[in-house]
């Protein structure tokens, strides 16, 4: 039996984040390494009630159409398509098994081997690995505290005729915590039109704004069919239900639907209906407000503790929403070394190399902190321990 792994899989490493989560299964660790929403916010009672109702209907257990449960598609088109001006003439809405699948199906339909994908550097590891699996070249664009640097984007587009896609998380970015201002969104769209390149706008966090405000989606600014919007219920309902959506031009959603047939036939029928019940019957906005309020408090606490305790040579972002703060050590101090030091303190963070478009960039000096999962007590003591570990590492 030949045990040759395909070229597209051979170079993809397991997600460093998932590996770190194994270490932090040790309960004596304080973990700022998670990528999860807070389990305390899951609307468990409502989901239980809706699940029981849905399961009482045998149709929810039957095979279904690949585009997704029609009522949910309509509700998504209403809330997001109309509510946020994401659905334009010629667009369609399909339901996918989490935003991750939306990214994968878009990549499968758009990328030939050797095509290049522009990404923020750093970016979401699940998307980077997905593009790697299609043998795409990743072109990382540096970011500042507002996100992608558009002058650098223009240089990269000019230099690289193989660019097929711009992948961006413009609002409360993972891992950067940054939000791209309106002017830069307009400029990105202008460049996409100039070079006739699609933008894959991945936006699972935009509703988790601390003060309820966020710039308009890039998709909402576009009337030319150059933007694919990927959304998710993972962060506002629960990730375990695996329900997300794509709003994109129908020439693409129709192909993505064919690709989905080969991947998983359709998204879980029970949870598509449960998500529909949630949108129809639950006070979704009140629930999102609870999420925003908790995350604002936790992020505020973490930032205040950092301000008090962490060495001033370290810089960090001040997110307006989402789940993450991005930190940077001085340029000659790679964060992988800090992670080693922090094993003694029993604090886990994710080193920036995990989110780097170059997975071998061991010089990466950034790291990501998550504030949604640790308790307030863990945030206070954990930032103290992190500060100790940082001082020890910087003075080595
Ligand atoms: C930026 C980004 N996009 C997409 C996803 C995928 O989410 P899901 O597949 O659960 O919708 C995540 C998950 O953490 C994410 O951070």
mmCIF file of C-alpha atoms and ligand atoms in Angstrom:
data_model
loop_
_atom_site.group_PDB
_atom_site.id
_atom_site.type_symbol
_atom_site.label_atom_id
_atom_site.label_comp_id
_atom_site.label_asym_id
_atom_site.label_seq_id
_atom_site.Cartn_x
_atom_site.Cartn_y
_atom_site.Cartn_z
ATOM 1 C CA UNK A 1 0.000 0.000 0.000
ATOM 2 C CA UNK A 2 1.388 3.382 -0.937
ATOM 3 C CA UNK A 3 1.387 5.841 1.943
ATOM 4 C CA UNK A 4 2.069 8.955 -0.073
ATOM 5 C CA UNK A 5 0.243 12.014 1.181
ATOM 6 C CA UNK A 6 -0.824 14.499 -1.473
ATOM 7 C CA UNK A 7 1.350 17.516 -2.127
ATOM 8 C CA UNK A 8 -1.491 19.773 -1.057
ATOM 9 C CA UNK A 9 -1.552 18.187 2.423
ATOM 10 C CA UNK A 10 2.137 17.449 2.853
ATOM 11 C CA UNK A 11 3.158 20.975 3.801
ATOM 12 C CA UNK A 12 0.240 21.846 6.034
ATOM 13 C CA UNK A 13 1.009 21.629 9.734
ATOM 14 C CA UNK A 14 -1.649 20.965 12.373
ATOM 15 C CA UNK A 15 -3.079 24.197 13.744
ATOM 16 C CA UNK A 16 -0.674 25.459 16.413
ATOM 17 C CA UNK A 17 -3.673 26.788 18.278
ATOM 18 C CA UNK A 18 -5.229 23.323 18.529
ATOM 19 C CA UNK A 19 -1.859 21.956 19.719
ATOM 20 C CA UNK A 20 -1.618 24.624 22.418
ATOM 21 C CA UNK A 21 -5.141 23.819 23.550
ATOM 22 C CA UNK A 22 -3.914 20.282 24.336
ATOM 23 C CA UNK A 23 -1.269 21.710 26.705
ATOM 24 C CA UNK A 24 -3.774 23.974 28.372
ATOM 25 C CA UNK A 25 -6.114 21.082 29.109
ATOM 26 C CA UNK A 26 -3.969 20.984 32.293
ATOM 27 C CA UNK A 27 -6.301 22.809 34.728
ATOM 28 C CA UNK A 28 -3.406 24.490 36.553
ATOM 29 C CA UNK A 29 -2.683 26.533 33.385
ATOM 30 C CA UNK A 30 -4.255 29.922 32.798
ATOM 31 C CA UNK A 31 -5.038 30.031 29.104
ATOM 32 C CA UNK A 32 -5.211 33.164 27.011
ATOM 33 C CA UNK A 33 -4.768 30.904 23.994
ATOM 34 C CA UNK A 34 -8.390 30.043 23.219
ATOM 35 C CA UNK A 35 -10.213 31.148 20.095
ATOM 36 C CA UNK A 36 -13.610 30.390 21.568
ATOM 37 C CA UNK A 37 -16.549 32.523 22.574
ATOM 38 C CA UNK A 38 -17.524 32.294 26.248
ATOM 39 C CA UNK A 39 -19.583 29.176 27.002
ATOM 40 C CA UNK A 40 -21.411 31.194 29.678
ATOM 41 C CA UNK A 41 -23.191 33.030 26.879
ATOM 42 C CA UNK A 42 -24.598 30.039 25.016
ATOM 43 C CA UNK A 43 -28.389 30.297 24.973
ATOM 44 C CA UNK A 44 -28.660 26.726 26.254
ATOM 45 C CA UNK A 45 -32.287 26.728 27.388
ATOM 46 C CA UNK A 46 -33.569 28.218 24.149
ATOM 47 C CA UNK A 47 -31.461 25.839 22.061
ATOM 48 C CA UNK A 48 -32.788 22.885 24.069
ATOM 49 C CA UNK A 49 -36.380 23.977 23.563
ATOM 50 C CA UNK A 50 -35.943 24.658 19.829
ATOM 51 C CA UNK A 51 -34.080 21.369 19.340
ATOM 52 C CA UNK A 52 -36.921 19.397 20.903
ATOM 53 C CA UNK A 53 -39.476 21.117 18.654
ATOM 54 C CA UNK A 54 -37.321 20.605 15.583
ATOM 55 C CA UNK A 55 -36.701 16.935 16.374
ATOM 56 C CA UNK A 56 -40.423 16.344 16.646
ATOM 57 C CA UNK A 57 -40.620 17.034 12.915
ATOM 58 C CA UNK A 58 -39.220 14.071 10.904
ATOM 59 C CA UNK A 59 -38.509 16.402 7.942
ATOM 60 C CA UNK A 60 -35.641 17.891 9.907
ATOM 61 C CA UNK A 61 -33.992 14.461 9.954
ATOM 62 C CA UNK A 62 -34.380 13.894 6.213
ATOM 63 C CA UNK A 63 -31.829 14.741 3.504
ATOM 64 C CA UNK A 64 -32.226 18.298 2.407
ATOM 65 C CA UNK A 65 -31.110 20.676 -0.336
ATOM 66 C CA UNK A 66 -27.449 21.694 -0.442
ATOM 67 C CA UNK A 67 -28.086 25.466 -0.505
ATOM 68 C CA UNK A 68 -29.603 25.162 2.957
ATOM 69 C CA UNK A 69 -32.960 25.191 4.740
ATOM 70 C CA UNK A 70 -35.013 27.749 2.852
ATOM 71 C CA UNK A 71 -36.510 29.483 5.872
ATOM 72 C CA UNK A 72 -33.028 30.056 7.315
ATOM 73 C CA UNK A 73 -31.777 31.374 3.975
ATOM 74 C CA UNK A 74 -34.671 33.829 3.955
ATOM 75 C CA UNK A 75 -34.052 34.897 7.549
ATOM 76 C CA UNK A 76 -30.340 35.417 6.846
ATOM 77 C CA UNK A 77 -31.128 37.374 3.681
ATOM 78 C CA UNK A 78 -33.471 39.538 5.733
ATOM 79 C CA UNK A 79 -31.265 40.149 8.784
ATOM 80 C CA UNK A 80 -27.897 40.420 7.021
ATOM 81 C CA UNK A 81 -28.656 40.807 3.334
ATOM 82 C CA UNK A 82 -31.209 43.579 3.773
ATOM 83 C CA UNK A 83 -30.369 44.729 7.331
ATOM 84 C CA UNK A 84 -26.705 45.358 6.580
ATOM 85 C CA UNK A 85 -27.076 45.904 2.837
ATOM 86 C CA UNK A 86 -24.977 42.831 2.022
ATOM 87 C CA UNK A 87 -27.212 41.278 -0.625
ATOM 88 C CA UNK A 88 -27.072 42.949 -4.001
ATOM 89 C CA UNK A 89 -28.869 42.219 -7.280
ATOM 90 C CA UNK A 90 -27.424 38.984 -8.658
ATOM 91 C CA UNK A 91 -26.399 37.724 -5.190
ATOM 92 C CA UNK A 92 -27.593 34.607 -3.435
ATOM 93 C CA UNK A 93 -27.438 33.364 0.155
ATOM 94 C CA UNK A 94 -26.356 29.838 0.984
ATOM 95 C CA UNK A 95 -26.020 28.121 4.353
ATOM 96 C CA UNK A 96 -22.676 26.485 5.118
ATOM 97 C CA UNK A 97 -21.257 24.349 7.934
ATOM 98 C CA UNK A 98 -19.587 27.277 9.693
ATOM 99 C CA UNK A 99 -17.738 30.198 8.173
ATOM 100 C CA UNK A 100 -14.750 27.895 7.781
ATOM 101 C CA UNK A 101 -16.611 25.936 5.131
ATOM 102 C CA UNK A 102 -17.567 29.152 3.364
ATOM 103 C CA UNK A 103 -13.869 30.009 3.093
ATOM 104 C CA UNK A 104 -13.026 26.512 1.889
ATOM 105 C CA UNK A 105 -15.741 26.385 -0.762
ATOM 106 C CA UNK A 106 -14.808 29.832 -2.072
ATOM 107 C CA UNK A 107 -11.153 28.780 -2.276
ATOM 108 C CA UNK A 108 -12.087 25.514 -3.982
ATOM 109 C CA UNK A 109 -14.049 27.358 -6.644
ATOM 110 C CA UNK A 110 -11.667 30.259 -7.219
ATOM 111 C CA UNK A 111 -8.079 29.107 -6.720
ATOM 112 C CA UNK A 112 -5.937 27.243 -9.197
ATOM 113 C CA UNK A 113 -2.710 25.706 -7.942
ATOM 114 C CA UNK A 114 -0.047 28.435 -7.750
ATOM 115 C CA UNK A 115 -2.512 31.323 -7.573
ATOM 116 C CA UNK A 116 -1.723 33.893 -4.934
ATOM 117 C CA UNK A 117 -4.002 35.009 -2.101
ATOM 118 C CA UNK A 118 -3.471 38.307 -0.345
ATOM 119 C CA UNK A 119 -4.031 38.172 3.409
ATOM 120 C CA UNK A 120 -3.501 40.417 6.359
ATOM 121 C CA UNK A 121 -0.320 39.370 8.125
ATOM 122 C CA UNK A 122 -1.142 38.106 10.750
ATOM 123 C CA UNK A 123 -4.394 36.354 9.828
ATOM 124 C CA UNK A 124 -6.811 33.586 10.811
ATOM 125 C CA UNK A 125 -4.945 30.291 10.776
ATOM 126 C CA UNK A 126 -7.974 28.284 9.599
ATOM 127 C CA UNK A 127 -8.135 30.332 6.415
ATOM 128 C CA UNK A 128 -4.368 30.358 5.859
ATOM 129 C CA UNK A 129 -4.214 26.573 6.142
ATOM 130 C CA UNK A 130 -7.187 26.223 3.839
ATOM 131 C CA UNK A 131 -5.483 28.311 1.122
ATOM 132 C CA UNK A 132 -2.288 26.296 1.643
ATOM 133 C CA UNK A 133 -4.257 23.105 0.987
ATOM 134 C CA UNK A 134 -5.120 24.447 -2.468
ATOM 135 C CA UNK A 135 -1.411 25.063 -3.085
ATOM 136 C CA UNK A 136 -1.975 28.788 -3.153
ATOM 137 C CA UNK A 137 0.850 31.190 -2.462
ATOM 138 C CA UNK A 138 0.121 33.436 0.522
ATOM 139 C CA UNK A 139 1.064 37.081 0.166
ATOM 140 C CA UNK A 140 1.000 38.667 3.620
ATOM 141 C CA UNK A 141 0.369 42.402 3.876
ATOM 142 C CA UNK A 142 1.640 44.130 7.026
ATOM 143 C CA UNK A 143 -0.913 45.733 9.320
ATOM 144 C CA UNK A 144 -0.976 48.633 11.757
ATOM 145 C CA UNK A 145 -3.431 49.174 14.601
ATOM 146 C CA UNK A 146 -6.221 49.697 12.035
ATOM 147 C CA UNK A 147 -5.553 46.623 9.924
ATOM 148 C CA UNK A 148 -4.141 46.105 6.439
ATOM 149 C CA UNK A 149 -1.822 48.801 5.026
ATOM 150 C CA UNK A 150 -3.382 49.747 1.719
ATOM 151 C CA UNK A 151 -0.236 51.189 0.137
ATOM 152 C CA UNK A 152 1.418 47.826 0.701
ATOM 153 C CA UNK A 153 -1.632 46.111 -0.794
ATOM 154 C CA UNK A 154 -1.304 48.197 -3.922
ATOM 155 C CA UNK A 155 2.398 47.380 -4.240
ATOM 156 C CA UNK A 156 1.631 43.656 -3.848
ATOM 157 C CA UNK A 157 -1.140 43.758 -6.448
ATOM 158 C CA UNK A 158 1.099 45.576 -8.889
ATOM 159 C CA UNK A 159 3.951 43.119 -8.327
ATOM 160 C CA UNK A 160 1.984 39.912 -8.387
ATOM 161 C CA UNK A 161 -0.118 39.051 -11.428
ATOM 162 C CA UNK A 162 -1.078 35.695 -9.899
ATOM 163 C CA UNK A 163 -3.203 37.251 -7.147
ATOM 164 C CA UNK A 164 -6.712 35.816 -7.387
ATOM 165 C CA UNK A 165 -8.212 36.752 -4.075
ATOM 166 C CA UNK A 166 -7.917 39.271 -1.256
ATOM 167 C CA UNK A 167 -8.837 37.584 2.019
ATOM 168 C CA UNK A 168 -9.699 40.035 4.780
ATOM 169 C CA UNK A 169 -11.252 40.073 8.243
ATOM 170 C CA UNK A 170 -11.934 43.801 8.340
ATOM 171 C CA UNK A 171 -13.870 44.016 11.608
ATOM 172 C CA UNK A 172 -12.393 42.980 14.989
ATOM 173 C CA UNK A 173 -9.795 40.896 13.233
ATOM 174 C CA UNK A 174 -8.540 37.534 14.426
ATOM 175 C CA UNK A 175 -5.807 37.668 15.708
ATOM 176 C CA UNK A 176 -5.171 41.430 15.452
ATOM 177 C CA UNK A 177 -8.273 42.851 17.145
ATOM 178 C CA UNK A 178 -8.100 45.609 14.502
ATOM 179 C CA UNK A 179 -10.909 47.249 12.518
ATOM 180 C CA UNK A 180 -10.297 48.635 9.064
ATOM 181 C CA UNK A 181 -11.589 52.225 8.784
ATOM 182 C CA UNK A 182 -14.152 53.124 6.127
ATOM 183 C CA UNK A 183 -11.647 54.949 3.930
ATOM 184 C CA UNK A 184 -9.397 51.904 3.760
ATOM 185 C CA UNK A 185 -12.409 49.700 2.972
ATOM 186 C CA UNK A 186 -13.261 51.972 0.052
ATOM 187 C CA UNK A 187 -9.662 51.903 -1.122
ATOM 188 C CA UNK A 188 -9.475 48.110 -0.895
ATOM 189 C CA UNK A 189 -12.604 47.818 -2.993
ATOM 190 C CA UNK A 190 -11.277 50.337 -5.490
ATOM 191 C CA UNK A 191 -8.092 48.277 -5.861
ATOM 192 C CA UNK A 192 -10.065 45.031 -6.210
ATOM 193 C CA UNK A 193 -12.023 46.625 -9.053
ATOM 194 C CA UNK A 194 -8.903 48.081 -10.673
ATOM 195 C CA UNK A 195 -7.162 44.701 -10.714
ATOM 196 C CA UNK A 196 -10.437 42.770 -11.156
ATOM 197 C CA UNK A 197 -9.868 40.570 -8.119
ATOM 198 C CA UNK A 198 -12.463 39.146 -5.726
ATOM 199 C CA UNK A 199 -12.460 40.074 -2.031
ATOM 200 C CA UNK A 200 -13.327 37.345 0.466
ATOM 201 C CA UNK A 201 -14.721 39.293 3.419
ATOM 202 C CA UNK A 202 -14.761 37.051 6.473
ATOM 203 C CA UNK A 203 -16.732 38.686 9.232
ATOM 204 C CA UNK A 204 -17.771 36.445 12.122
ATOM 205 C CA UNK A 205 -17.179 39.126 14.793
ATOM 206 C CA UNK A 206 -18.747 42.341 13.530
ATOM 207 C CA UNK A 207 -21.838 42.091 15.743
ATOM 208 C CA UNK A 208 -19.591 41.784 18.820
ATOM 209 C CA UNK A 209 -18.824 45.494 18.885
ATOM 210 C CA UNK A 210 -18.365 46.825 22.416
ATOM 211 C CA UNK A 211 -20.210 50.071 21.744
ATOM 212 C CA UNK A 212 -22.512 48.751 19.012
ATOM 213 C CA UNK A 213 -20.744 50.611 16.192
ATOM 214 C CA UNK A 214 -18.667 49.267 13.301
ATOM 215 C CA UNK A 215 -17.886 50.501 9.799
ATOM 216 C CA UNK A 216 -20.052 49.230 6.949
ATOM 217 C CA UNK A 217 -19.054 45.869 5.489
ATOM 218 C CA UNK A 218 -16.943 46.072 2.332
ATOM 219 C CA UNK A 219 -19.664 43.976 0.717
ATOM 220 C CA UNK A 220 -22.203 46.716 1.434
ATOM 221 C CA UNK A 221 -20.045 49.247 -0.447
ATOM 222 C CA UNK A 222 -19.808 47.125 -3.579
ATOM 223 C CA UNK A 223 -22.252 47.117 -6.467
ATOM 224 C CA UNK A 224 -19.922 45.409 -8.903
ATOM 225 C CA UNK A 225 -20.053 41.804 -7.658
ATOM 226 C CA UNK A 226 -16.465 41.690 -6.400
ATOM 227 C CA UNK A 227 -17.139 40.735 -2.767
ATOM 228 C CA UNK A 228 -17.980 37.408 -1.127
ATOM 229 C CA UNK A 229 -19.314 37.831 2.412
ATOM 230 C CA UNK A 230 -18.845 34.963 4.874
ATOM 231 C CA UNK A 231 -20.798 35.130 8.145
ATOM 232 C CA UNK A 232 -21.233 32.772 11.057
ATOM 233 C CA UNK A 233 -23.510 31.969 13.980
ATOM 234 C CA UNK A 234 -20.550 30.527 15.917
ATOM 235 C CA UNK A 235 -19.874 33.672 17.890
ATOM 236 C CA UNK A 236 -23.452 34.810 18.508
ATOM 237 C CA UNK A 237 -25.170 31.433 19.064
ATOM 238 C CA UNK A 238 -22.561 28.670 19.546
ATOM 239 C CA UNK A 239 -19.756 27.224 17.399
ATOM 240 C CA UNK A 240 -20.834 23.639 18.022
ATOM 241 C CA UNK A 241 -23.965 24.026 15.891
ATOM 242 C CA UNK A 242 -21.698 24.609 12.826
ATOM 243 C CA UNK A 243 -23.969 27.002 10.979
ATOM 244 C CA UNK A 244 -22.694 29.881 8.879
ATOM 245 C CA UNK A 245 -23.639 31.583 5.631
ATOM 246 C CA UNK A 246 -22.279 33.060 2.428
ATOM 247 C CA UNK A 247 -23.748 35.982 0.521
ATOM 248 C CA UNK A 248 -22.088 36.262 -2.883
ATOM 249 C CA UNK A 249 -22.774 36.604 -6.618
ATOM 250 C CA UNK A 250 -24.902 33.672 -7.758
ATOM 251 C CA UNK A 251 -22.415 32.532 -10.447
ATOM 252 C CA UNK A 252 -20.193 31.682 -7.485
ATOM 253 C CA UNK A 253 -22.736 30.418 -4.911
ATOM 254 C CA UNK A 254 -24.103 27.998 -7.513
ATOM 255 C CA UNK A 255 -20.615 26.475 -7.954
ATOM 256 C CA UNK A 256 -19.975 26.546 -4.218
ATOM 257 C CA UNK A 257 -23.189 24.565 -3.829
ATOM 258 C CA UNK A 258 -21.865 21.905 -6.205
ATOM 259 C CA UNK A 259 -18.596 21.850 -4.234
ATOM 260 C CA UNK A 260 -20.579 21.477 -1.013
ATOM 261 C CA UNK A 261 -22.382 18.460 -2.431
ATOM 262 C CA UNK A 262 -18.999 16.779 -2.628
ATOM 263 C CA UNK A 263 -18.015 17.919 0.859
ATOM 264 C CA UNK A 264 -20.963 17.265 3.176
ATOM 265 C CA UNK A 265 -24.164 17.220 1.058
ATOM 266 C CA UNK A 266 -25.771 19.863 3.247
ATOM 267 C CA UNK A 267 -25.346 21.562 6.621
ATOM 268 C CA UNK A 268 -26.844 19.694 9.584
ATOM 269 C CA UNK A 269 -30.612 19.883 9.041
ATOM 270 C CA UNK A 270 -31.518 19.954 12.719
ATOM 271 C CA UNK A 271 -29.211 22.847 13.524
ATOM 272 C CA UNK A 272 -30.202 24.840 10.440
ATOM 273 C CA UNK A 273 -33.775 24.692 11.745
ATOM 274 C CA UNK A 274 -32.681 25.482 15.302
ATOM 275 C CA UNK A 275 -30.794 28.537 14.002
ATOM 276 C CA UNK A 276 -33.931 29.581 12.099
ATOM 277 C CA UNK A 277 -36.040 29.258 15.265
ATOM 278 C CA UNK A 278 -33.441 31.318 17.104
ATOM 279 C CA UNK A 279 -33.580 34.124 14.542
ATOM 280 C CA UNK A 280 -37.392 34.017 14.450
ATOM 281 C CA UNK A 281 -38.289 33.631 18.110
ATOM 282 C CA UNK A 282 -35.399 34.727 20.287
ATOM 283 C CA UNK A 283 -34.559 38.309 21.076
ATOM 284 C CA UNK A 284 -31.351 38.069 19.058
ATOM 285 C CA UNK A 285 -30.314 41.666 19.566
ATOM 286 C CA UNK A 286 -30.789 41.476 23.337
ATOM 287 C CA UNK A 287 -28.671 38.331 23.329
ATOM 288 C CA UNK A 288 -25.949 40.000 21.255
ATOM 289 C CA UNK A 289 -26.022 42.937 23.668
ATOM 290 C CA UNK A 290 -25.326 40.508 26.528
ATOM 291 C CA UNK A 291 -22.354 39.116 24.583
ATOM 292 C CA UNK A 292 -21.045 42.589 23.790
ATOM 293 C CA UNK A 293 -21.410 43.718 27.401
ATOM 294 C CA UNK A 294 -19.531 40.727 28.810
ATOM 295 C CA UNK A 295 -16.717 40.971 26.245
ATOM 296 C CA UNK A 296 -16.392 44.716 26.735
ATOM 297 C CA UNK A 297 -15.987 44.172 30.466
ATOM 298 C CA UNK A 298 -13.439 41.378 30.044
ATOM 299 C CA UNK A 299 -11.435 43.202 27.408
ATOM 300 C CA UNK A 300 -11.473 46.375 29.520
ATOM 301 C CA UNK A 301 -10.238 44.440 32.533
ATOM 302 C CA UNK A 302 -7.468 42.756 30.550
ATOM 303 C CA UNK A 303 -6.301 46.047 29.015
ATOM 304 C CA UNK A 304 -6.317 47.780 32.409
ATOM 305 C CA UNK A 305 -4.269 44.968 33.983
ATOM 306 C CA UNK A 306 -1.855 45.054 31.036
ATOM 307 C CA UNK A 307 -1.459 48.806 31.351
ATOM 308 C CA UNK A 308 -0.623 48.419 35.039
ATOM 309 C CA UNK A 309 1.675 45.417 34.839
ATOM 310 C CA UNK A 310 3.258 44.795 31.456
ATOM 311 C CA UNK A 311 6.654 46.137 30.430
ATOM 312 C CA UNK A 312 6.335 49.315 28.368
ATOM 313 C CA UNK A 313 8.518 47.840 25.631
ATOM 314 C CA UNK A 314 5.522 45.704 24.620
ATOM 315 C CA UNK A 315 2.828 47.228 22.377
ATOM 316 C CA UNK A 316 -0.725 46.030 21.982
ATOM 317 C CA UNK A 317 -3.959 46.783 20.136
ATOM 318 C CA UNK A 318 -7.061 48.175 21.836
ATOM 319 C CA UNK A 319 -9.909 46.349 20.143
ATOM 320 C CA UNK A 320 -13.389 47.812 19.752
ATOM 321 C CA UNK A 321 -14.953 44.344 19.716
ATOM 322 C CA UNK A 322 -14.356 40.660 19.029
ATOM 323 C CA UNK A 323 -12.354 38.270 21.190
ATOM 324 C CA UNK A 324 -8.646 39.131 20.848
ATOM 325 C CA UNK A 325 -5.838 41.513 21.740
ATOM 326 C CA UNK A 326 -2.633 41.388 19.669
ATOM 327 C CA UNK A 327 0.678 42.181 21.346
ATOM 328 C CA UNK A 328 4.138 42.809 19.964
ATOM 329 C CA UNK A 329 7.463 42.332 21.713
ATOM 330 C CA UNK A 330 10.488 44.383 20.603
ATOM 331 C CA UNK A 331 11.707 43.354 17.147
ATOM 332 C CA UNK A 332 14.628 41.221 18.344
ATOM 333 C CA UNK A 333 12.487 39.128 20.709
ATOM 334 C CA UNK A 334 10.601 36.321 18.970
ATOM 335 C CA UNK A 335 7.420 35.371 20.811
ATOM 336 C CA UNK A 336 8.064 31.624 20.489
ATOM 337 C CA UNK A 337 10.786 32.078 23.139
ATOM 338 C CA UNK A 338 8.305 33.853 25.413
ATOM 339 C CA UNK A 339 5.898 30.906 25.136
ATOM 340 C CA UNK A 340 8.663 28.633 26.427
ATOM 341 C CA UNK A 341 9.363 30.966 29.367
ATOM 342 C CA UNK A 342 5.645 31.113 30.153
ATOM 343 C CA UNK A 343 5.482 27.355 30.652
ATOM 344 C CA UNK A 344 7.052 27.970 34.083
ATOM 345 C CA UNK A 345 4.393 30.578 34.873
ATOM 346 C CA UNK A 346 1.729 28.168 33.553
ATOM 347 C CA UNK A 347 0.249 30.772 31.243
ATOM 348 C CA UNK A 348 -0.597 29.972 27.621
ATOM 349 C CA UNK A 349 -0.614 32.429 24.732
ATOM 350 C CA UNK A 350 -0.476 31.806 20.996
ATOM 351 C CA UNK A 351 2.792 32.906 19.349
ATOM 352 C CA UNK A 352 2.495 35.051 16.251
ATOM 353 C CA UNK A 353 4.182 32.517 13.985
ATOM 354 C CA UNK A 354 0.918 30.523 14.138
ATOM 355 C CA UNK A 355 -0.838 33.368 12.300
ATOM 356 C CA UNK A 356 2.008 34.321 10.002
ATOM 357 C CA UNK A 357 1.581 33.909 6.252
ATOM 358 C CA UNK A 358 5.114 32.476 6.446
ATOM 359 C CA UNK A 359 4.758 29.509 8.843
ATOM 360 C CA UNK A 360 8.551 29.339 9.230
ATOM 361 C CA UNK A 361 8.960 32.938 10.360
ATOM 362 C CA UNK A 362 10.416 32.130 13.764
ATOM 363 C CA UNK A 363 11.415 35.788 14.148
ATOM 364 C CA UNK A 364 7.735 36.745 14.573
ATOM 365 C CA UNK A 365 7.488 38.789 17.765
ATOM 366 C CA UNK A 366 3.701 39.059 18.033
ATOM 367 C CA UNK A 367 1.323 37.023 20.152
ATOM 368 C CA UNK A 368 -2.427 36.759 20.650
ATOM 369 C CA UNK A 369 -4.379 37.055 23.878
ATOM 370 C CA UNK A 370 -7.977 35.878 24.221
ATOM 371 C CA UNK A 371 -10.202 37.557 26.809
ATOM 372 C CA UNK A 372 -13.561 35.835 26.227
ATOM 373 C CA UNK A 373 -12.793 32.506 27.894
ATOM 374 C CA UNK A 374 -10.752 33.208 31.081
ATOM 375 C CA UNK A 375 -12.630 34.307 34.204
ATOM 376 C CA UNK A 376 -12.035 37.783 35.626
ATOM 377 C CA UNK A 377 -9.890 36.240 38.384
ATOM 378 C CA UNK A 378 -7.837 34.384 35.784
ATOM 379 C CA UNK A 379 -7.414 37.581 33.778
ATOM 380 C CA UNK A 380 -6.092 39.429 36.845
ATOM 381 C CA UNK A 381 -3.706 36.724 38.035
ATOM 382 C CA UNK A 382 -2.800 35.557 34.519
ATOM 383 C CA UNK A 383 -1.796 39.029 33.315
ATOM 384 C CA UNK A 384 0.375 39.322 36.439
ATOM 385 C CA UNK A 385 2.103 36.048 35.562
ATOM 386 C CA UNK A 386 2.358 37.040 31.909
ATOM 387 C CA UNK A 387 3.982 40.338 32.936
ATOM 388 C CA UNK A 388 6.540 38.460 35.076
ATOM 389 C CA UNK A 389 7.330 36.083 32.213
ATOM 390 C CA UNK A 390 7.679 38.968 29.753
ATOM 391 C CA UNK A 391 10.065 40.907 32.017
ATOM 392 C CA UNK A 392 12.165 37.774 32.557
ATOM 393 C CA UNK A 393 12.255 37.075 28.802
ATOM 394 C CA UNK A 394 13.051 40.637 27.738
ATOM 395 C CA UNK A 395 15.876 40.947 30.254
ATOM 396 C CA UNK A 396 17.472 37.619 29.364
HETATM 397 C C1 LIG B 1 -11.776 35.029 11.337
HETATM 398 C C2 LIG B 1 -12.494 33.739 11.431
HETATM 399 N N1 LIG B 1 -13.136 33.272 10.356
HETATM 400 C C3 LIG B 1 -13.808 32.124 10.389
HETATM 401 C C4 LIG B 1 -13.856 31.359 11.530
HETATM 402 C C5 LIG B 1 -14.581 30.055 11.465
HETATM 403 O O1 LIG B 1 -15.662 30.020 12.284
HETATM 404 P P1 LIG B 1 -16.834 28.980 12.109
HETATM 405 O O2 LIG B 1 -16.424 27.971 11.106
HETATM 406 O O3 LIG B 1 -17.035 28.390 13.452
HETATM 407 O O4 LIG B 1 -17.996 29.794 11.652
HETATM 408 C C6 LIG B 1 -13.202 31.795 12.685
HETATM 409 C C7 LIG B 1 -13.215 30.993 13.912
HETATM 410 O O5 LIG B 1 -12.601 31.241 14.892
HETATM 411 C C8 LIG B 1 -12.506 33.022 12.628
HETATM 412 O O6 LIG B 1 -11.845 33.509 13.686
#
